[in-house]
Short mmCIF file of C-alpha atoms in Angstrom, two decimals:
data_model
loop_
_atom_site.label_atom_id
_atom_site.label_comp_id
_atom_site.label_asym_id
_atom_site.label_seq_id
_atom_site.Cartn_x
_atom_site.Cartn_y
_atom_site.Cartn_z
CA UNK K 214 46.24 -24.77 119.47
CA UNK K 215 49.59 -24.94 121.24
CA UNK K 216 48.75 -28.33 122.79
CA UNK K 217 47.79 -29.69 119.37
CA UNK K 218 51.04 -28.60 117.75
CA UNK K 219 53.04 -29.95 120.70
CA UNK K 220 51.24 -33.29 120.44
CA UNK K 221 51.68 -33.42 116.66
CA UNK K 222 55.39 -32.61 116.88
CA UNK K 223 55.92 -35.17 119.61
CA UNK K 224 54.10 -37.86 117.63
CA UNK K 225 56.07 -37.14 114.46
CA UNK K 226 59.40 -37.16 116.29
CA UNK K 227 58.47 -40.38 118.10
CA UNK K 228 57.47 -42.04 114.82
CA UNK K 229 60.79 -40.98 113.30
CA UNK K 230 62.83 -42.34 116.21
CA UNK K 231 60.93 -45.63 116.27
CA UNK K 232 61.32 -46.00 112.51
CA UNK K 233 65.02 -45.26 112.80
CA UNK K 234 65.47 -47.91 115.48
CA UNK K 235 63.45 -50.57 113.66
CA UNK K 236 65.39 -50.25 110.42
CA UNK K 237 68.38 -51.76 112.21
CA UNK K 238 66.51 -55.02 112.85
CA UNK K 239 65.79 -55.61 109.14
CA UNK K 240 69.27 -56.93 108.49
CA UNK K 241 69.84 -60.65 108.99
CA UNK K 242 73.36 -60.03 110.23
CA UNK K 243 72.25 -57.90 113.18
CA UNK K 244 70.65 -59.69 116.11
CA UNK K 245 68.27 -58.40 118.77
CA UNK K 246 70.97 -58.02 121.40
CA UNK K 247 73.04 -55.93 119.00
CA UNK K 248 70.18 -53.46 118.65
CA UNK K 249 69.09 -53.50 122.31
CA UNK K 250 71.24 -50.47 123.30
CA UNK K 251 69.66 -48.50 120.44
CA UNK K 252 66.18 -49.37 121.68
CA UNK K 253 67.14 -48.32 125.22
CA UNK K 254 68.54 -44.98 124.04
CA UNK K 255 65.47 -44.33 121.85
CA UNK K 256 63.16 -45.09 124.77
CA UNK K 257 65.08 -42.66 126.99
CA UNK K 258 65.03 -39.97 124.28
CA UNK K 259 61.28 -40.40 123.70
CA UNK K 260 60.56 -40.29 127.44
CA UNK K 261 62.64 -37.13 127.87
CA UNK K 262 60.94 -35.49 124.89
CA UNK K 263 57.44 -36.27 126.19
CA UNK K 264 58.35 -35.20 129.73
CA UNK K 265 59.75 -31.88 128.58
CA UNK K 266 56.84 -31.21 126.23
CA UNK K 267 53.99 -31.98 128.61
CA UNK K 268 55.07 -32.24 132.25
CA UNK K 269 57.96 -29.82 132.77
CA UNK K 270 56.09 -26.50 133.10
CA UNK K 271 58.10 -24.16 135.28
#
């Protein structure tokens, strides 16, 4: 049950972060290179969240 809740929480948080990052690209005034740092930071945050939730078991 703990693995299921961890997976569900990780998926919901990932969906939120991806949705947050993609809303910036909807504007016609903002280009891809303007949003690229946001995508990089979101990818790092998602990787750290998944790593801590599943692989860092000390």
